Coordinates of C-alpha atoms in Angstrom, one line a residue:
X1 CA 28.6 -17.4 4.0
X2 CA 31.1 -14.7 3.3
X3 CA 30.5 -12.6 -0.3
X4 CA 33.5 -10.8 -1.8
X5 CA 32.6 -8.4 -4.3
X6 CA 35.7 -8.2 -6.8
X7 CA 36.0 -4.9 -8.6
X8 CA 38.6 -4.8 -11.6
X9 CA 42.1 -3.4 -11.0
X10 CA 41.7 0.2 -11.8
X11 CA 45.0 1.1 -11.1
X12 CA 47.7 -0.5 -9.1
X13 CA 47.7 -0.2 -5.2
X14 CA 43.7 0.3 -4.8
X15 CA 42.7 -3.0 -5.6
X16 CA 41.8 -4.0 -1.8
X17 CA 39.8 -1.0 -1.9
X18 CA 37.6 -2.5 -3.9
X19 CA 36.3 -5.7 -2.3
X20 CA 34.0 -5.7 0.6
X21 CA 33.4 -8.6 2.5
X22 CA 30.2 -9.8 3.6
X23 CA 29.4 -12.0 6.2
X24 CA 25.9 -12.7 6.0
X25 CA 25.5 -15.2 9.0
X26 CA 26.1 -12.6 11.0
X27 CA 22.6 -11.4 10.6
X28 CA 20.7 -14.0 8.6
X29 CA 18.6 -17.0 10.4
X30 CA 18.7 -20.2 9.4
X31 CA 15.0 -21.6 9.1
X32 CA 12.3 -20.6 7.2
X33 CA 14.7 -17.8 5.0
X34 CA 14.0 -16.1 2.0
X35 CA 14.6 -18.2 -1.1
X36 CA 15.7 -16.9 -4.9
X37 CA 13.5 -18.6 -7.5
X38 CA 15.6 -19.4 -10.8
X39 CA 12.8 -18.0 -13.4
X40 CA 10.8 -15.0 -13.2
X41 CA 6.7 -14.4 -13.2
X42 CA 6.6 -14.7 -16.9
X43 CA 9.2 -18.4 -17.1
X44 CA 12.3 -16.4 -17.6
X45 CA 15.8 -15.7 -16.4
X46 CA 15.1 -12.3 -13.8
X47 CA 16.5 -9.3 -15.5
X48 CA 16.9 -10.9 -19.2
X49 CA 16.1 -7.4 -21.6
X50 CA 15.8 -9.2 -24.8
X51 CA 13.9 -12.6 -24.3
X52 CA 10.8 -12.2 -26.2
X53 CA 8.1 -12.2 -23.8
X54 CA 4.9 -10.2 -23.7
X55 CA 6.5 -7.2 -21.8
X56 CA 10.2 -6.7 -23.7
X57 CA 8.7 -4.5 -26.6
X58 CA 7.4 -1.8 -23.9
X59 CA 10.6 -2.8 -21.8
X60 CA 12.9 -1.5 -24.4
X61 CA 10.9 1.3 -25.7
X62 CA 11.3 2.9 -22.3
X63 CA 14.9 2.4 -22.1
X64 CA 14.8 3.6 -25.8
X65 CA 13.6 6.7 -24.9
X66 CA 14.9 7.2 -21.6
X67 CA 18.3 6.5 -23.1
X68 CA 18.0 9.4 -25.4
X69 CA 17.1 12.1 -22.8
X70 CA 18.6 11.4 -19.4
X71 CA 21.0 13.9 -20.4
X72 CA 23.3 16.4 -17.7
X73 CA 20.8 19.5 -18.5
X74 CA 17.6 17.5 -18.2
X75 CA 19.1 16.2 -14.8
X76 CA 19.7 19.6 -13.7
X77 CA 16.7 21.3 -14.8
X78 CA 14.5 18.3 -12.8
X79 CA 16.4 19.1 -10.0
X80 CA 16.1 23.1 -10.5
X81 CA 12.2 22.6 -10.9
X82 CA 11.7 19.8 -8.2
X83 CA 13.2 22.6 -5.8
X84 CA 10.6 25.3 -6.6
X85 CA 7.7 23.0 -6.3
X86 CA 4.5 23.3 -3.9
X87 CA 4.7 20.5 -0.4
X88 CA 1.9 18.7 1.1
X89 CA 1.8 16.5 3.6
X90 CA 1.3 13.2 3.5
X91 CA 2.7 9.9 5.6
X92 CA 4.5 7.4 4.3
X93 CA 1.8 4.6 3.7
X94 CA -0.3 7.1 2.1
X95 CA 2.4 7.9 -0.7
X96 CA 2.9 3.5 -0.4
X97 CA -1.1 3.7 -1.1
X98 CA -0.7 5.9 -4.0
X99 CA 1.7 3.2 -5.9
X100 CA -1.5 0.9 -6.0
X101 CA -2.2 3.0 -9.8
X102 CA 1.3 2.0 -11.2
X103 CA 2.8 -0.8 -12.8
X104 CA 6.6 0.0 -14.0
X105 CA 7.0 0.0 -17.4
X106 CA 11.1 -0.7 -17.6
X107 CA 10.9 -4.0 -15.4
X108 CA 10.7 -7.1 -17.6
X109 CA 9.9 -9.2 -14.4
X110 CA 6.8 -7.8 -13.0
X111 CA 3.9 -6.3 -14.2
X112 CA 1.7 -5.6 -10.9
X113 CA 0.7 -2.7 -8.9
X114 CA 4.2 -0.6 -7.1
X115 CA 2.4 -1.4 -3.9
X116 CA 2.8 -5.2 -4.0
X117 CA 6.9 -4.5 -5.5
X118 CA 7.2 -2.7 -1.8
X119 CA 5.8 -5.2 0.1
X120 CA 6.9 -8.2 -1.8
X121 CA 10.8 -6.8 -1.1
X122 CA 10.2 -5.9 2.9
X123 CA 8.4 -9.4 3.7
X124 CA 11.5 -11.1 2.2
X125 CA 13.4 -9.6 4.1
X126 CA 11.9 -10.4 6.9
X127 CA 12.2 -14.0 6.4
X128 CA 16.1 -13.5 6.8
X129 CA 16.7 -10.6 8.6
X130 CA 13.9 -10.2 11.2
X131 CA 15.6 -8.3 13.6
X132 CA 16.5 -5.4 11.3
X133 CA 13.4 -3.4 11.0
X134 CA 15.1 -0.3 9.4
X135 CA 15.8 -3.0 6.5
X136 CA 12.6 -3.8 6.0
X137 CA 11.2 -0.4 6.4
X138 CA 14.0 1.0 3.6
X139 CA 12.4 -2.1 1.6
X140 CA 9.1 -0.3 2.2
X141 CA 10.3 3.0 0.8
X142 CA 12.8 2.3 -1.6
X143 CA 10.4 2.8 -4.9
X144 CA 8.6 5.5 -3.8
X145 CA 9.8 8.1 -5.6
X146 CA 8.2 6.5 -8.2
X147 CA 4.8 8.9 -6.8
X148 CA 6.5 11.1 -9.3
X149 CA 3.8 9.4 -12.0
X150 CA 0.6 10.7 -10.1
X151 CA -0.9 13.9 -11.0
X152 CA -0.8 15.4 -7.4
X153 CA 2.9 15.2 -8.2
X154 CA 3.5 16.6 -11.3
X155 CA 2.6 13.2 -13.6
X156 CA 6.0 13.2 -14.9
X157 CA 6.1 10.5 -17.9
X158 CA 7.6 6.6 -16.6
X159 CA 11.1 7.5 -19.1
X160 CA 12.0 10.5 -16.6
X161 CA 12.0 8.9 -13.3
X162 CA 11.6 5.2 -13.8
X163 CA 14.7 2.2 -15.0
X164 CA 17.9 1.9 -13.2
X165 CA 19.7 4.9 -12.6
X166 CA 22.9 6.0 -14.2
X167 CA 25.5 9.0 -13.5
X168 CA 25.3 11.7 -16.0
X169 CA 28.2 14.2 -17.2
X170 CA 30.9 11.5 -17.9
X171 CA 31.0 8.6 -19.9
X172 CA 27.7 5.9 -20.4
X173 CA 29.0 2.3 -19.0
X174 CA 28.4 -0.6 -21.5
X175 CA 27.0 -2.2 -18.5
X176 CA 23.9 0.1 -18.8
X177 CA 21.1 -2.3 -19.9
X178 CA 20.4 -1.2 -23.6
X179 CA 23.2 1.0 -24.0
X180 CA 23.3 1.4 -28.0
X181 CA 20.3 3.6 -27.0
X182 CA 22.8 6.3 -25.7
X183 CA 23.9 6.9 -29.5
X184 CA 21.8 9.6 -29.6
X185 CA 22.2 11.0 -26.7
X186 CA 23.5 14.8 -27.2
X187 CA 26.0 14.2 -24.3
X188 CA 27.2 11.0 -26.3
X189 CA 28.6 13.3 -29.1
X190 CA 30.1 16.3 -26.0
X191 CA 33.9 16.1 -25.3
X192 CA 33.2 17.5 -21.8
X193 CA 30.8 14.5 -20.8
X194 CA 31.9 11.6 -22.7
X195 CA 34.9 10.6 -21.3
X196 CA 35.8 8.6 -18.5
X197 CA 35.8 11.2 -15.6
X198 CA 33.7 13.6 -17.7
X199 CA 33.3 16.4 -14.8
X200 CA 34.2 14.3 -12.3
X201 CA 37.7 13.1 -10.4
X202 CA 38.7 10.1 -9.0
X203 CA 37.3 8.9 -5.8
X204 CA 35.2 12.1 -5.9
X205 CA 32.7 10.0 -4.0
X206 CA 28.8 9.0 -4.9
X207 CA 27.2 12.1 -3.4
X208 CA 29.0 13.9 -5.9
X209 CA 27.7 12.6 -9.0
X210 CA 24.5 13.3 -10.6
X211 CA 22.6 10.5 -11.3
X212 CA 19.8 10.0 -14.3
X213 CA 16.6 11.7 -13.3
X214 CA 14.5 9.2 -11.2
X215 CA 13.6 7.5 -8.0
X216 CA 16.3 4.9 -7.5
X217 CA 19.3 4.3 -5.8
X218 CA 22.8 3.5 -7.5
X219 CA 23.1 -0.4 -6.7
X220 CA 23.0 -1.3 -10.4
X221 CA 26.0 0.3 -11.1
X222 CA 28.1 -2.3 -9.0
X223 CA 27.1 -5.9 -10.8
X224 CA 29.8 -5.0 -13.4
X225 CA 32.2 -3.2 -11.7
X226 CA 31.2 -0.1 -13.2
X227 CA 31.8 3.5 -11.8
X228 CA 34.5 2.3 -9.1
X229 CA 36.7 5.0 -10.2
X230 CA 34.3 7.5 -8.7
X231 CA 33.1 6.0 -5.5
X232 CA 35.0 6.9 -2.3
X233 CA 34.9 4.8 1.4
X234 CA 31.5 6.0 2.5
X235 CA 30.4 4.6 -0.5
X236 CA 32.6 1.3 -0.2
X237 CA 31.1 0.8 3.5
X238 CA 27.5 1.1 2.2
X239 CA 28.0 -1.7 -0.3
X240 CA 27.7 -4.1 2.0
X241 CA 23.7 -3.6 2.9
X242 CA 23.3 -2.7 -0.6
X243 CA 24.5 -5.9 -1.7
X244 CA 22.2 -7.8 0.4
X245 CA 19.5 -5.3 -0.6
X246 CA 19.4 -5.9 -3.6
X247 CA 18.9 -9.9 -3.9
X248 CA 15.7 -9.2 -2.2
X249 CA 14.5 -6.0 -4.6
X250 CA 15.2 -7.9 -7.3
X251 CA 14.2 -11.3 -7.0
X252 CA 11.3 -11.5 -4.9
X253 CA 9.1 -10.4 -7.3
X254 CA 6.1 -12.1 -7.6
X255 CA 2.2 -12.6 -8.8
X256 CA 1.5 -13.5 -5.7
X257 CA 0.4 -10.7 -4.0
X258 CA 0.9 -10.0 -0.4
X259 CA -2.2 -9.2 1.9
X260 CA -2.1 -5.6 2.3
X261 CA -4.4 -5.6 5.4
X262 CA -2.8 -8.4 7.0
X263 CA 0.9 -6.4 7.1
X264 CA -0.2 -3.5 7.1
X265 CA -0.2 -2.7 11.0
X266 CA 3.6 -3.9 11.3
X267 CA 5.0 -1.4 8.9
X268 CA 2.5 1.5 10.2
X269 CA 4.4 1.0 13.7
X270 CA 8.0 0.6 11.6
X271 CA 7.1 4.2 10.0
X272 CA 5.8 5.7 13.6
X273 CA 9.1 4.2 14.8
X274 CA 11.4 6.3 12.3
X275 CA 9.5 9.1 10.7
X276 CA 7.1 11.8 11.6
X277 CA 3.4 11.1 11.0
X278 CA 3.5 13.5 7.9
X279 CA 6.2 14.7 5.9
X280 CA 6.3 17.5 3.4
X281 CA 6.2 16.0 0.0
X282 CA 7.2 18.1 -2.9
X283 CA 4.8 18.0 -5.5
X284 CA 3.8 19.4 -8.9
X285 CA 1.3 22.0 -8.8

């Protein structure tokens, strides 16, 4: 099956730039793959912000809040502090390890431990992509910035480093889940950061936008066309695995928790494969 992700028609002559193809039988295998399930853990449509279910209250107070201070100077003063923090070493499945404390507050479709989000994404993808093992292991890591909640690294609160991600210093897309929330954000009301390109330019490229304070990567900003004006053709060729990334982050979440024991060997050798047994973690002091 071949996706085509259509972008809207920015301006004439850059339409083809937008649309990536996808072939996905170039990599996927036919038996046994992963399959999307049509409700969520809780009997809803995945990513639905304003059902009422037992989670939405705490769902939209984080976005609430997060909303109202993801702003461009708290983005760079994170990054100032981050960079003047203490390191430590630690490996990879110990940070994994330390996600077992944390459920996240902004997802409306799970509320289990980090540790089972991780390996309920790589095991997916897996099933359909089982000769790719730098997928699965990026499936392994992709949340774990989220170590940012523990104390041994500086305990920041769930609203500055949790929710999808969103670039700060220009305009707030109304794609952003719960945008009214950005009403009173201070950078809302600023002529220099509430327009289109805010401090940007066109085709400036991904790398050079600052993104809201947190752990996640920018998929998000694609499922409605949002921020093409920005992105350049580095970020147009990494579409493609982000796109097929993505169906398995956010849909194969699940109650039913994966045997931590049983995989745990297979993404031990994945991690001895690509990293170093410890890296230098920065961390709050």
């Amino acid at each position: 099956m071949t996706i085509l992700i259509d972008q809207p028609d920015f301006e004439a002559g850059i339409e083809e730039r937008h649309k990536v193809a996808i072939d996905e039988n170039e990599l996927k295998t036919s038996d046994g793959g992963f399959v999307v399930p049509h409700i969520n853990s809780f009997g809803h449509n995945f990513r639905d912000y304003h059902v009422q279910s037992e989670r939405q209250k705490g769902v939209e107070e984080f976005y609430r809040t997060n909303h109202i201070n993801q702003t461009l100077r708290q983005v760079r003063r994170m990054r100032q502090e981050c960079g003047k923090m203490e390191r430590v070493e630690m490996s990879i499945w110990e940070c994994c390890e330390l996600l077992n404390e944390y459920v996240d507050e902004s997802d409306p479709d799970l509320d289990e431990p980090q540790i089972q989000h991780l390996l309920q994404t790589a095991e997916a993808i897996r099933k359909d992509y089982p000769d790719e093992d730098w997928l699965h292991l990026t499936a392994l890591i992709h949340d774990l910035g989220k170590v940012l909640l523990h104390p041994a690294f500086g305990e920041l609160p769930q609203w500055a480093m949790g929710g999808d991600t969103f670039p700060v210093g220009c305009a707030f897309d109304e794609s952003i889940v719960d945008h009214k929330y950005f009403q009173e954000n201070p950078d809302n009301k600023n002529p220099a950061y509430n327009t289109k390109y805010g401090i940007y330019s066109e085709g400036c490229g991904l790398h050079n936008v600052l993104m809201s304070w947190g752990h996640d990567d920018y998929m998000y900003l694609f499922r409605c066309g949002a921020y093409m004006h920005l992105i350049n053709e580095e970020d147009i060729e990494n579409l493609k695995w982000l796109k097929i990334f993505n169906k398995f982050d956010l849909y194969s979440k699940s109650k039913v928790h994966i045997r931590v024991e049983k995989v745990k060997p297979y993404y031990l050798y994945l991690i001895n494969k690509y990293f170093p047994a410890k890296l230098k973690w920065q961390c709050g002091s």
